[in-house]
Amino acid sequence: MDVENEQQAVSADGGAEKPRAGLSRRAVIGWAGAGVAIGAAGVGTVAAATMADDAPAAAPQTPDVPFYGEHQSGISTPVQDRLHFAAFDVITEDRDALVKMLKEWTKAAASITGGREVGGGAVGVVPQSPPDDTGEALGLPASRLTLTIGFGPTLFEKDGKDRFGLKAKRPEALVDLPKFKGDRLEANRSGGDICIQACADDPQVAVHAIRNLARIGMGVVNVRWSQLGFGKTSSTTPDSQTPRNLMGFKDGTHNIAGTDADSLARHVWVAPGDGQDWMTGGSYLVARRIRMTIETWDRASLQDQEDTFGRTKIEGAPYGKQKERDAPDLSAMPADSHVRLAHPDSNNGLMILRRGYSFTDGTDGLGRLDAGLFFLAYQRDTRKAFVPLQTKLAANDKLNEYITHVGSAHFACPPGVRKPGEWWGQTLFG
Ligand code: HEM
């Protein structure tokens, strides 16, 4: 049987869904061969893989990241290489329409994170109507796609007015972020009622996901701003090679590991009794578009660059030590160095889970690259994590000579969709 043709597979929620048309035999076999952790979302993949028994062995592909679970994927799961992040404005006052869209989004998200097409697929049901899936991911595997949703303060209330009857459910931790020293925030790169963070190893897969959700949301949401990212600048997998940011430094050396259940419970996941019950198992996300004046940075001496972080450039070792993973001696670092200021020992044990990406978006019109770091950080309570940390960094960090925060947003990311039939936002709206 030719698995390269479309095959009807039974989806996790009982409906018929298509594995992506044109998906190569290689990719399908690879998922099975790699011993995919087959959650509910993986059923379609398995159906197709079984039919490929007679095909030659091929290089293993990365397994899908399960969509269903206690927590949303895309937070503590391994960081993929590419990002498409979108913030949406809700443009209707109709709560039912918003809920309907969230249910449709959830179904679509379960499909595409499992490498399947949206709804009736890219070919469509009848030629007279537009297809459900826009088609640009045909032939591509799921590429470890994760989709993570968050709700911004303005979804709950705007200009002091209740929205969708949600004002009383706004978590206290979902504060309006204060203006930090040096902020140069642009309104068209800040805020948003809802966000979707799409991460994948293939940019086309991430963009396809955001685009299809935007398409489904037509008439209910508009894209307010979006950001593409490449080259992760952080890591939740300390055993793998630490990535480098655009300043050339290893970034993510000391971060919360995805396998460190104790630290995740302490610093990342909202616990029962923390505030609004609907957020239990969720996390708060701060997104900051941080521009780097890399032209200035590139003219700084190596010594000055290393003094900025308190770590060496090539090895990433803390000052006074040899290896990247050696325990830092903060007193050996300059008082205004980034790592000394940000380390938990300087902040009563405070930690955040960083998950940022590099970006370059053309030029700034002044002959310089518009480049930097799209900072994403997850935490259990933003008031006790990002806010005090950034207040301190904004006032003292030597890194401020080379960076400017130009975009900012804050979202409450609810717990995971645990099983088919549940939907994004159910704990909030349900
Ligand atoms: C363009 C902006 C930034 C750059 C280039 C940058 C770069 C780095 C680098 C190279 C490290 C050392 C390696 C590591 O442990 O990961 C680091 C650590 C860290 N950064 Fe940043 N960072 C930026 C912004 C921020 C912001 C806005 C925050 C929080 C408000 C932050 C919080 C941290 C923390 C908590 C650590 C770990 C410190 C430790 O425990 O040793 N960073 N950063």
Tab-separated table of C-alpha atoms and ligand atoms in Angstrom:
chain	number	residue	atom	x	y	z
A	1	MET	CA	0.000	0.000	0.000
A	2	ASP	CA	1.315	3.441	-0.860
A	3	VAL	CA	1.577	5.469	2.314
A	4	GLU	CA	2.606	8.512	0.360
A	5	ASN	CA	-0.998	8.946	-0.605
A	6	GLU	CA	-3.405	10.373	1.906
A	7	GLN	CA	-4.797	7.927	4.365
A	8	GLN	CA	-7.792	8.324	6.573
A	9	ALA	CA	-6.735	7.731	10.157
A	10	VAL	CA	-8.874	7.699	13.243
A	11	SER	CA	-8.001	10.700	15.330
A	12	ALA	CA	-7.715	10.666	19.081
A	13	ASP	CA	-11.132	12.235	19.504
A	14	GLY	CA	-12.794	9.718	17.264
A	15	GLY	CA	-13.056	11.858	14.131
A	16	ALA	CA	-11.471	11.024	10.823
A	17	GLU	CA	-8.300	13.002	10.259
A	18	LYS	CA	-5.724	12.927	7.553
A	19	PRO	CA	-2.036	12.368	8.038
A	20	ARG	CA	-0.404	15.083	5.989
A	21	ALA	CA	-0.713	14.352	2.284
A	22	GLY	CA	2.614	13.789	0.603
A	23	LEU	CA	4.199	12.913	3.915
A	24	SER	CA	7.143	10.799	2.954
A	25	ARG	CA	7.417	7.092	3.694
A	26	ARG	CA	10.735	7.980	5.314
A	27	ALA	CA	9.127	10.275	7.843
A	28	VAL	CA	6.308	7.909	8.709
A	29	ILE	CA	8.586	4.931	9.272
A	30	GLY	CA	11.023	7.060	11.161
A	31	TRP	CA	8.468	8.042	13.765
A	32	ALA	CA	7.614	4.418	14.451
A	33	GLY	CA	11.277	3.403	14.364
A	34	ALA	CA	12.216	6.094	16.826
A	35	GLY	CA	9.883	4.482	19.332
A	36	VAL	CA	7.411	7.336	19.418
A	37	ALA	CA	5.861	7.847	22.813
A	38	ILE	CA	2.411	7.207	21.521
A	39	GLY	CA	-0.005	9.357	23.410
A	40	ALA	CA	-3.570	9.818	22.359
A	41	ALA	CA	-2.380	12.298	19.756
A	42	GLY	CA	-0.164	9.730	18.074
A	43	VAL	CA	-2.866	7.347	16.906
A	44	GLY	CA	-3.037	8.691	13.375
A	45	THR	CA	0.689	8.364	13.011
A	46	VAL	CA	0.641	4.773	14.142
A	47	ALA	CA	-2.108	3.798	11.751
A	48	ALA	CA	-0.040	5.086	8.884
A	49	ALA	CA	3.191	3.628	10.228
A	50	THR	CA	1.742	0.135	10.503
A	51	MET	CA	0.911	0.198	6.831
A	52	ALA	CA	4.530	0.936	6.002
A	53	ASP	CA	5.916	-2.349	7.342
A	54	ASP	CA	7.183	-3.445	3.953
A	55	ALA	CA	9.121	-0.262	3.285
A	56	PRO	CA	12.915	-0.026	3.605
A	57	ALA	CA	14.437	1.227	6.846
A	58	ALA	CA	15.161	4.934	6.960
A	59	ALA	CA	16.872	7.468	9.180
A	60	PRO	CA	14.885	7.987	12.394
A	61	GLN	CA	12.919	11.206	12.731
A	62	THR	CA	12.278	12.992	15.973
A	63	PRO	CA	9.129	11.826	17.762
A	64	ASP	CA	6.124	14.113	18.065
A	65	VAL	CA	5.721	16.043	21.301
A	66	PRO	CA	2.447	14.866	22.888
A	67	PHE	CA	-0.249	17.550	22.794
A	68	TYR	CA	-2.274	16.205	25.717
A	69	GLY	CA	-0.992	16.325	29.281
A	70	GLU	CA	-1.177	17.894	32.707
A	71	HIS	CA	0.869	20.870	31.526
A	72	GLN	CA	0.979	22.511	28.115
A	73	SER	CA	3.858	21.398	25.951
A	74	GLY	CA	6.247	24.124	24.817
A	75	ILE	CA	7.213	25.119	28.362
A	76	SER	CA	9.363	22.446	30.008
A	77	THR	CA	9.619	20.231	26.903
A	78	PRO	CA	12.938	20.366	24.970
A	79	VAL	CA	13.369	23.667	23.131
A	80	GLN	CA	13.073	23.352	19.358
A	81	ASP	CA	15.086	25.413	16.928
A	82	ARG	CA	12.437	27.727	15.468
A	83	LEU	CA	9.679	29.977	16.732
A	84	HIS	CA	6.651	31.763	15.419
A	85	PHE	CA	4.982	33.695	18.196
A	86	ALA	CA	1.707	35.565	17.652
A	87	ALA	CA	-0.319	37.864	19.883
A	88	PHE	CA	-3.983	38.274	18.978
A	89	ASP	CA	-6.628	40.904	19.739
A	90	VAL	CA	-10.122	39.537	20.278
A	91	ILE	CA	-12.349	41.653	18.032
A	92	THR	CA	-15.771	40.340	19.071
A	93	GLU	CA	-17.762	40.887	22.248
A	94	ASP	CA	-19.512	37.552	21.729
A	95	ARG	CA	-18.306	35.109	24.401
A	96	ASP	CA	-19.885	32.120	22.634
A	97	ALA	CA	-18.024	32.925	19.429
A	98	LEU	CA	-14.762	33.110	21.374
A	99	VAL	CA	-15.402	29.762	23.088
A	100	LYS	CA	-16.322	28.169	19.756
A	101	MET	CA	-13.052	29.378	18.271
A	102	LEU	CA	-11.035	28.057	21.214
A	103	LYS	CA	-12.633	24.636	20.723
A	104	GLU	CA	-11.829	24.690	17.010
A	105	TRP	CA	-8.303	25.859	17.740
A	106	THR	CA	-7.786	22.962	20.132
A	107	LYS	CA	-8.873	20.395	17.561
A	108	ALA	CA	-6.639	21.929	14.936
A	109	ALA	CA	-3.715	22.121	17.370
A	110	ALA	CA	-4.072	18.430	18.287
A	111	SER	CA	-3.990	17.591	14.562
A	112	ILE	CA	-1.040	19.651	13.463
A	113	THR	CA	1.150	18.850	16.462
A	114	GLY	CA	0.588	15.215	15.445
A	115	GLY	CA	1.611	15.909	11.844
A	116	ARG	CA	-1.934	15.734	10.516
A	117	GLU	CA	-3.840	18.196	8.355
A	118	VAL	CA	-6.394	20.623	9.748
A	119	GLY	CA	-10.045	19.533	9.480
A	120	GLY	CA	-10.929	18.236	6.025
A	121	GLY	CA	-7.368	18.803	4.858
A	122	ALA	CA	-5.608	20.808	2.175
A	123	VAL	CA	-7.534	19.303	-0.702
A	124	GLY	CA	-10.804	20.239	0.894
A	125	VAL	CA	-14.157	18.617	0.953
A	126	VAL	CA	-15.591	20.192	-2.172
A	127	PRO	CA	-13.725	22.169	-4.826
A	128	GLN	CA	-16.207	25.026	-4.479
A	129	SER	CA	-15.070	25.938	-0.951
A	130	PRO	CA	-11.651	26.891	0.401
A	131	PRO	CA	-9.746	23.939	1.895
A	132	ASP	CA	-9.525	23.691	5.706
A	133	ASP	CA	-5.743	23.417	5.643
A	134	THR	CA	-3.615	26.027	3.860
A	135	GLY	CA	-1.270	23.319	2.582
A	136	GLU	CA	2.252	24.643	3.030
A	137	ALA	CA	3.181	21.899	5.509
A	138	LEU	CA	2.226	19.069	3.181
A	139	GLY	CA	5.016	16.529	3.011
A	140	LEU	CA	6.604	17.758	6.229
A	141	PRO	CA	6.657	15.799	9.506
A	142	ALA	CA	5.345	17.350	12.733
A	143	SER	CA	8.908	18.563	13.446
A	144	ARG	CA	8.326	18.429	17.233
A	145	LEU	CA	5.771	21.219	16.874
A	146	THR	CA	4.358	22.499	20.152
A	147	LEU	CA	1.578	25.061	20.486
A	148	THR	CA	1.203	26.921	23.749
A	149	ILE	CA	-1.667	29.301	24.472
A	150	GLY	CA	-1.798	32.200	26.925
A	151	PHE	CA	-4.356	34.828	27.955
A	152	GLY	CA	-3.315	38.468	28.385
A	153	PRO	CA	-4.609	40.938	31.007
A	154	THR	CA	-6.774	42.714	28.400
A	155	LEU	CA	-8.821	39.563	27.781
A	156	PHE	CA	-10.171	39.943	31.319
A	157	GLU	CA	-10.611	43.708	31.451
A	158	LYS	CA	-9.875	46.675	29.256
A	159	ASP	CA	-10.000	50.328	30.285
A	160	GLY	CA	-11.460	49.176	33.617
A	161	LYS	CA	-14.351	47.357	31.919
A	162	ASP	CA	-15.152	43.673	32.323
A	163	ARG	CA	-14.716	41.575	29.183
A	164	PHE	CA	-16.559	38.317	28.574
A	165	GLY	CA	-17.506	38.166	32.266
A	166	LEU	CA	-13.888	37.275	33.081
A	167	LYS	CA	-12.788	40.239	35.219
A	168	ALA	CA	-13.258	38.376	38.513
A	169	LYS	CA	-11.172	35.519	37.154
A	170	ARG	CA	-8.129	37.618	36.309
A	171	PRO	CA	-5.285	36.165	38.367
A	172	GLU	CA	-3.554	38.640	40.668
A	173	ALA	CA	-0.255	37.403	39.293
A	174	LEU	CA	-1.277	38.532	35.796
A	175	VAL	CA	-0.195	42.086	36.545
A	176	ASP	CA	0.176	44.937	34.110
A	177	LEU	CA	3.963	44.924	33.913
A	178	PRO	CA	5.523	48.111	35.324
A	179	LYS	CA	7.612	50.371	33.134
A	180	PHE	CA	11.206	49.359	33.710
A	181	LYS	CA	14.158	51.723	33.459
A	182	GLY	CA	15.305	52.036	29.849
A	183	ASP	CA	12.140	50.523	28.332
A	184	ARG	CA	11.414	51.824	24.835
A	185	LEU	CA	8.269	49.835	24.226
A	186	GLU	CA	6.427	50.017	20.938
A	187	ALA	CA	2.642	49.556	21.165
A	188	ASN	CA	2.536	47.540	17.947
A	189	ARG	CA	4.975	45.008	19.400
A	190	SER	CA	3.387	44.802	22.851
A	191	GLY	CA	0.335	43.405	24.647
A	192	GLY	CA	-2.341	41.136	23.244
A	193	ASP	CA	-5.482	39.350	24.489
A	194	ILE	CA	-4.301	35.865	23.508
A	195	CYS	CA	-0.916	34.498	22.493
A	196	ILE	CA	0.157	31.372	20.699
A	197	GLN	CA	3.763	30.248	20.923
A	198	ALA	CA	4.528	27.846	18.072
A	199	CYS	CA	7.906	26.098	18.315
A	200	ALA	CA	9.178	23.512	15.841
A	201	ASP	CA	12.368	22.290	14.240
A	202	ASP	CA	11.098	23.494	10.875
A	203	PRO	CA	10.068	27.172	10.490
A	204	GLN	CA	7.522	26.301	7.821
A	205	VAL	CA	5.700	24.031	10.269
A	206	ALA	CA	5.602	26.750	12.939
A	207	VAL	CA	4.367	29.385	10.490
A	208	HIS	CA	1.773	26.990	9.078
A	209	ALA	CA	0.417	26.446	12.589
A	210	ILE	CA	0.005	30.150	13.391
A	211	ARG	CA	-1.438	30.867	9.982
A	212	ASN	CA	-4.054	28.145	10.233
A	213	LEU	CA	-5.102	29.218	13.717
A	214	ALA	CA	-5.400	32.814	12.486
A	215	ARG	CA	-7.474	31.573	9.578
A	216	ILE	CA	-9.831	29.630	11.859
A	217	GLY	CA	-10.093	32.701	14.101
A	218	MET	CA	-11.173	35.079	11.332
A	219	GLY	CA	-13.897	37.427	12.634
A	220	VAL	CA	-13.041	36.576	16.247
A	221	VAL	CA	-9.356	37.495	16.498
A	222	ASN	CA	-6.875	39.628	14.592
A	223	VAL	CA	-3.116	39.192	14.707
A	224	ARG	CA	-1.842	42.130	16.770
A	225	TRP	CA	1.862	41.388	16.329
A	226	SER	CA	3.999	38.394	15.613
A	227	GLN	CA	7.640	37.441	15.913
A	228	LEU	CA	9.728	34.874	14.096
A	229	GLY	CA	12.674	33.422	15.961
A	230	PHE	CA	15.584	31.204	15.037
A	231	GLY	CA	18.446	29.669	16.999
A	232	LYS	CA	17.076	29.026	20.455
A	233	THR	CA	18.874	31.123	23.062
A	234	SER	CA	18.105	28.846	25.921
A	235	SER	CA	17.780	25.220	26.749
A	236	THR	CA	15.785	22.943	29.040
A	237	THR	CA	18.090	20.004	28.254
A	238	PRO	CA	21.405	20.587	30.073
A	239	ASP	CA	22.915	17.390	28.616
A	240	SER	CA	22.838	18.799	25.087
A	241	GLN	CA	25.116	21.488	23.671
A	242	THR	CA	24.241	24.950	24.976
A	243	PRO	CA	23.144	27.256	22.151
A	244	ARG	CA	24.682	30.685	21.567
A	245	ASN	CA	22.897	34.018	21.284
A	246	LEU	CA	23.713	36.719	18.723
A	247	MET	CA	26.365	38.133	21.048
A	248	GLY	CA	28.224	34.867	20.561
A	249	PHE	CA	27.836	33.709	24.173
A	250	LYS	CA	26.442	30.393	25.339
A	251	ASP	CA	22.951	31.106	26.619
A	252	GLY	CA	20.902	28.748	28.746
A	253	THR	CA	23.754	27.220	30.751
A	254	HIS	CA	21.977	27.725	34.040
A	255	ASN	CA	18.290	27.301	33.370
A	256	ILE	CA	15.550	25.082	34.761
A	257	ALA	CA	15.832	21.640	33.190
A	258	GLY	CA	12.689	20.040	31.802
A	259	THR	CA	13.434	16.931	33.852
A	260	ASP	CA	13.901	18.800	37.144
A	261	ALA	CA	10.442	18.181	38.604
A	262	ASP	CA	11.274	19.845	41.933
A	263	SER	CA	12.433	23.118	40.381
A	264	LEU	CA	9.526	23.119	37.939
A	265	ALA	CA	7.086	22.684	40.833
A	266	ARG	CA	8.805	25.373	42.841
A	267	HIS	CA	9.403	27.989	40.147
A	268	VAL	CA	7.277	27.290	37.057
A	269	TRP	CA	3.930	25.538	37.634
A	270	VAL	CA	1.101	27.335	39.393
A	271	ALA	CA	0.157	25.246	42.458
A	272	PRO	CA	-3.221	24.785	44.142
A	273	GLY	CA	-3.835	27.724	46.469
A	274	ASP	CA	-1.596	30.079	44.480
A	275	GLY	CA	-4.589	32.131	43.361
A	276	GLN	CA	-7.177	31.441	40.694
A	277	ASP	CA	-7.915	27.691	40.609
A	278	TRP	CA	-8.252	27.676	36.828
A	279	MET	CA	-4.515	28.376	36.538
A	280	THR	CA	-3.390	25.366	38.622
A	281	GLY	CA	-0.870	23.461	36.494
A	282	GLY	CA	-0.356	26.505	34.260
A	283	SER	CA	2.400	29.110	34.157
A	284	TYR	CA	2.881	32.839	33.523
A	285	LEU	CA	4.754	33.889	30.415
A	286	VAL	CA	6.622	37.141	29.908
A	287	ALA	CA	7.657	37.958	26.338
A	288	ARG	CA	10.116	40.795	25.683
A	289	ARG	CA	11.487	41.794	22.310
A	290	ILE	CA	15.012	42.901	23.186
A	291	ARG	CA	16.917	44.705	20.507
A	292	MET	CA	20.708	44.344	20.519
A	293	THR	CA	22.895	47.089	19.130
A	294	ILE	CA	25.158	44.462	17.726
A	295	GLU	CA	27.202	46.991	15.740
A	296	THR	CA	28.354	48.534	19.036
A	297	TRP	CA	28.821	45.113	20.610
A	298	ASP	CA	30.980	43.984	17.706
A	299	ARG	CA	33.379	46.869	18.382
A	300	ALA	CA	33.683	46.063	22.088
A	301	SER	CA	36.853	44.249	23.195
A	302	LEU	CA	36.649	40.584	24.122
A	303	GLN	CA	37.498	41.578	27.696
A	304	ASP	CA	34.613	44.021	27.804
A	305	GLN	CA	32.266	41.429	26.310
A	306	GLU	CA	33.238	38.817	28.884
A	307	ASP	CA	32.981	41.350	31.720
A	308	THR	CA	29.412	42.023	30.582
A	309	PHE	CA	28.368	38.488	31.452
A	310	GLY	CA	31.004	37.330	33.963
A	311	ARG	CA	31.597	34.245	31.839
A	312	THR	CA	34.184	33.455	29.175
A	313	LYS	CA	33.063	33.642	25.570
A	314	ILE	CA	34.362	30.414	24.084
A	315	GLU	CA	33.901	27.961	26.964
A	316	GLY	CA	31.153	29.807	28.838
A	317	ALA	CA	32.999	29.212	32.107
A	318	PRO	CA	32.169	31.454	35.054
A	319	TYR	CA	35.009	33.827	35.962
A	320	GLY	CA	37.691	32.081	37.989
A	321	LYS	CA	36.576	28.611	36.817
A	322	GLN	CA	37.540	26.376	33.891
A	323	LYS	CA	34.398	24.732	32.569
A	324	GLU	CA	30.954	25.912	31.542
A	325	ARG	CA	29.170	23.839	34.165
A	326	ASP	CA	31.512	24.662	37.059
A	327	ALA	CA	29.654	26.244	39.977
A	328	PRO	CA	30.100	30.009	39.667
A	329	ASP	CA	31.965	32.097	42.216
A	330	LEU	CA	29.895	35.240	41.959
A	331	SER	CA	32.474	37.318	43.833
A	332	ALA	CA	34.927	36.697	40.952
A	333	MET	CA	32.554	38.413	38.498
A	334	PRO	CA	32.215	42.192	38.009
A	335	ALA	CA	29.506	43.601	40.276
A	336	ASP	CA	27.450	44.798	37.309
A	337	SER	CA	27.827	41.625	35.228
A	338	HIS	CA	24.620	40.018	33.950
A	339	VAL	CA	25.161	36.578	35.458
A	340	ARG	CA	26.174	37.875	38.873
A	341	LEU	CA	23.052	40.024	39.025
A	342	ALA	CA	20.685	37.359	37.653
A	343	HIS	CA	21.976	34.296	39.532
A	344	PRO	CA	19.596	32.830	42.136
A	345	ASP	CA	22.177	33.353	44.918
A	346	SER	CA	21.869	37.103	44.335
A	347	ASN	CA	18.061	36.917	44.333
A	348	ASN	CA	16.944	34.807	47.309
A	349	GLY	CA	16.833	31.670	45.186
A	350	LEU	CA	14.582	33.150	42.472
A	351	MET	CA	14.577	31.249	39.153
A	352	ILE	CA	12.710	31.563	35.864
A	353	LEU	CA	12.524	29.152	32.942
A	354	ARG	CA	14.012	30.934	29.929
A	355	ARG	CA	13.006	29.808	26.444
A	356	GLY	CA	14.008	32.642	24.116
A	357	TYR	CA	15.071	32.885	20.464
A	358	SER	CA	17.287	35.098	18.316
A	359	PHE	CA	15.741	37.319	15.682
A	360	THR	CA	16.847	39.515	12.800
A	361	ASP	CA	14.074	41.482	11.120
A	362	GLY	CA	15.734	43.470	8.334
A	363	THR	CA	17.210	46.864	9.142
A	364	ASP	CA	16.230	49.755	11.373
A	365	GLY	CA	16.486	52.252	8.508
A	366	LEU	CA	19.690	53.696	9.993
A	367	GLY	CA	22.016	51.195	8.383
A	368	ARG	CA	21.898	48.745	11.271
A	369	LEU	CA	20.374	45.293	11.626
A	370	ASP	CA	17.165	45.085	13.609
A	371	ALA	CA	18.413	42.091	15.578
A	372	GLY	CA	18.252	40.776	19.093
A	373	LEU	CA	16.780	38.289	21.458
A	374	PHE	CA	13.100	37.496	21.780
A	375	PHE	CA	13.039	36.721	25.483
A	376	LEU	CA	10.439	34.248	26.725
A	377	ALA	CA	10.315	33.302	30.389
A	378	TYR	CA	7.893	31.094	32.296
A	379	GLN	CA	7.277	31.360	36.008
A	380	ARG	CA	4.866	30.494	38.783
A	381	ASP	CA	4.221	34.099	39.807
A	382	THR	CA	5.512	36.996	37.716
A	383	ARG	CA	5.291	39.382	40.678
A	384	LYS	CA	7.900	37.328	42.497
A	385	ALA	CA	10.088	36.436	39.516
A	386	PHE	CA	10.400	38.531	36.336
A	387	VAL	CA	9.309	41.814	37.932
A	388	PRO	CA	11.899	41.985	40.736
A	389	LEU	CA	14.612	40.468	38.513
A	390	GLN	CA	14.061	42.851	35.621
A	391	THR	CA	13.773	45.822	37.999
A	392	LYS	CA	17.254	44.989	39.216
A	393	LEU	CA	18.736	44.222	35.787
A	394	ALA	CA	17.217	47.353	34.222
A	395	ALA	CA	18.896	49.491	36.867
A	396	ASN	CA	22.316	47.830	37.125
A	397	ASP	CA	23.165	45.416	34.310
A	398	LYS	CA	26.241	46.227	32.207
A	399	LEU	CA	24.412	44.477	29.356
A	400	ASN	CA	22.131	47.544	29.124
A	401	GLU	CA	24.898	49.319	27.190
A	402	TYR	CA	24.048	47.006	24.285
A	403	ILE	CA	20.340	46.198	24.547
A	404	THR	CA	16.950	47.923	24.538
A	405	HIS	CA	13.599	46.353	25.390
A	406	VAL	CA	11.211	47.374	22.597
A	407	GLY	CA	8.299	44.938	23.021
A	408	SER	CA	6.574	43.475	26.066
A	409	ALA	CA	3.662	41.189	26.853
A	410	HIS	CA	2.389	39.090	29.725
A	411	PHE	CA	0.145	36.023	29.518
A	412	ALA	CA	-1.467	33.467	31.806
A	413	CYS	CA	-0.912	30.074	30.191
A	414	PRO	CA	-3.521	27.640	31.501
A	415	PRO	CA	-2.815	24.002	32.383
A	416	GLY	CA	-2.631	21.388	29.649
A	417	VAL	CA	-5.514	19.914	27.707
A	418	ARG	CA	-5.500	16.521	29.374
A	419	LYS	CA	-7.523	14.478	26.892
A	420	PRO	CA	-9.452	14.654	23.632
A	421	GLY	CA	-12.730	16.517	24.072
A	422	GLU	CA	-11.203	19.076	26.461
A	423	TRP	CA	-10.261	22.445	25.020
A	424	TRP	CA	-7.923	25.388	25.474
A	425	GLY	CA	-9.361	27.721	28.091
A	426	GLN	CA	-11.887	25.220	29.423
A	427	THR	CA	-10.793	25.769	33.015
A	428	LEU	CA	-11.327	29.515	32.525
A	429	PHE	CA	-14.540	29.630	30.482
A	430	GLY	CA	-16.082	26.266	31.400
B	1	HEM	C1	19.357	40.420	25.140
B	1	HEM	C2	19.152	40.131	26.399
B	1	HEM	C3	19.850	39.037	27.152
B	1	HEM	C4	20.983	38.344	26.837
B	1	HEM	C5	21.853	38.486	25.599
B	1	HEM	C6	21.228	37.415	27.911
B	1	HEM	C7	22.289	36.537	27.954
B	1	HEM	C8	22.577	35.683	28.993
B	1	HEM	C9	23.733	34.836	29.086
B	1	HEM	C10	24.843	34.743	28.046
B	1	HEM	C11	23.674	34.180	30.258
B	1	HEM	C12	24.724	33.209	30.832
B	1	HEM	C13	24.496	31.779	30.466
B	1	HEM	C14	23.378	31.123	31.183
B	1	HEM	O1	23.465	30.761	32.371
B	1	HEM	O2	22.327	30.954	30.549
B	1	HEM	C15	22.446	34.570	30.905
B	1	HEM	C16	21.990	34.105	32.097
B	1	HEM	C17	20.811	34.498	32.692
B	1	HEM	N1	19.968	35.479	32.275
B	1	HEM	FE1	20.133	36.553	30.598
B	1	HEM	N2	20.249	37.558	28.840
B	1	HEM	C18	19.387	38.538	28.412
B	1	HEM	C19	18.277	39.013	29.075
B	1	HEM	C20	17.820	38.537	30.285
B	1	HEM	C21	16.658	39.024	30.968
B	1	HEM	C22	15.715	40.129	30.479
B	1	HEM	C23	16.535	38.286	32.105
B	1	HEM	C24	15.504	38.364	33.191
B	1	HEM	C25	14.786	39.405	33.508
B	1	HEM	C26	17.635	37.348	32.124
B	1	HEM	C27	17.855	36.416	33.102
B	1	HEM	C28	18.916	35.546	33.137
B	1	HEM	C29	19.099	34.562	34.183
B	1	HEM	C30	18.164	34.272	35.343
B	1	HEM	C31	20.293	33.905	33.907
B	1	HEM	C32	20.951	32.770	34.697
B	1	HEM	C33	21.933	33.309	35.685
B	1	HEM	C34	22.509	32.183	36.530
B	1	HEM	O3	21.721	31.529	37.215
B	1	HEM	O4	23.725	31.978	36.499
B	1	HEM	N3	18.383	37.532	31.005
B	1	HEM	N4	21.811	35.507	30.117
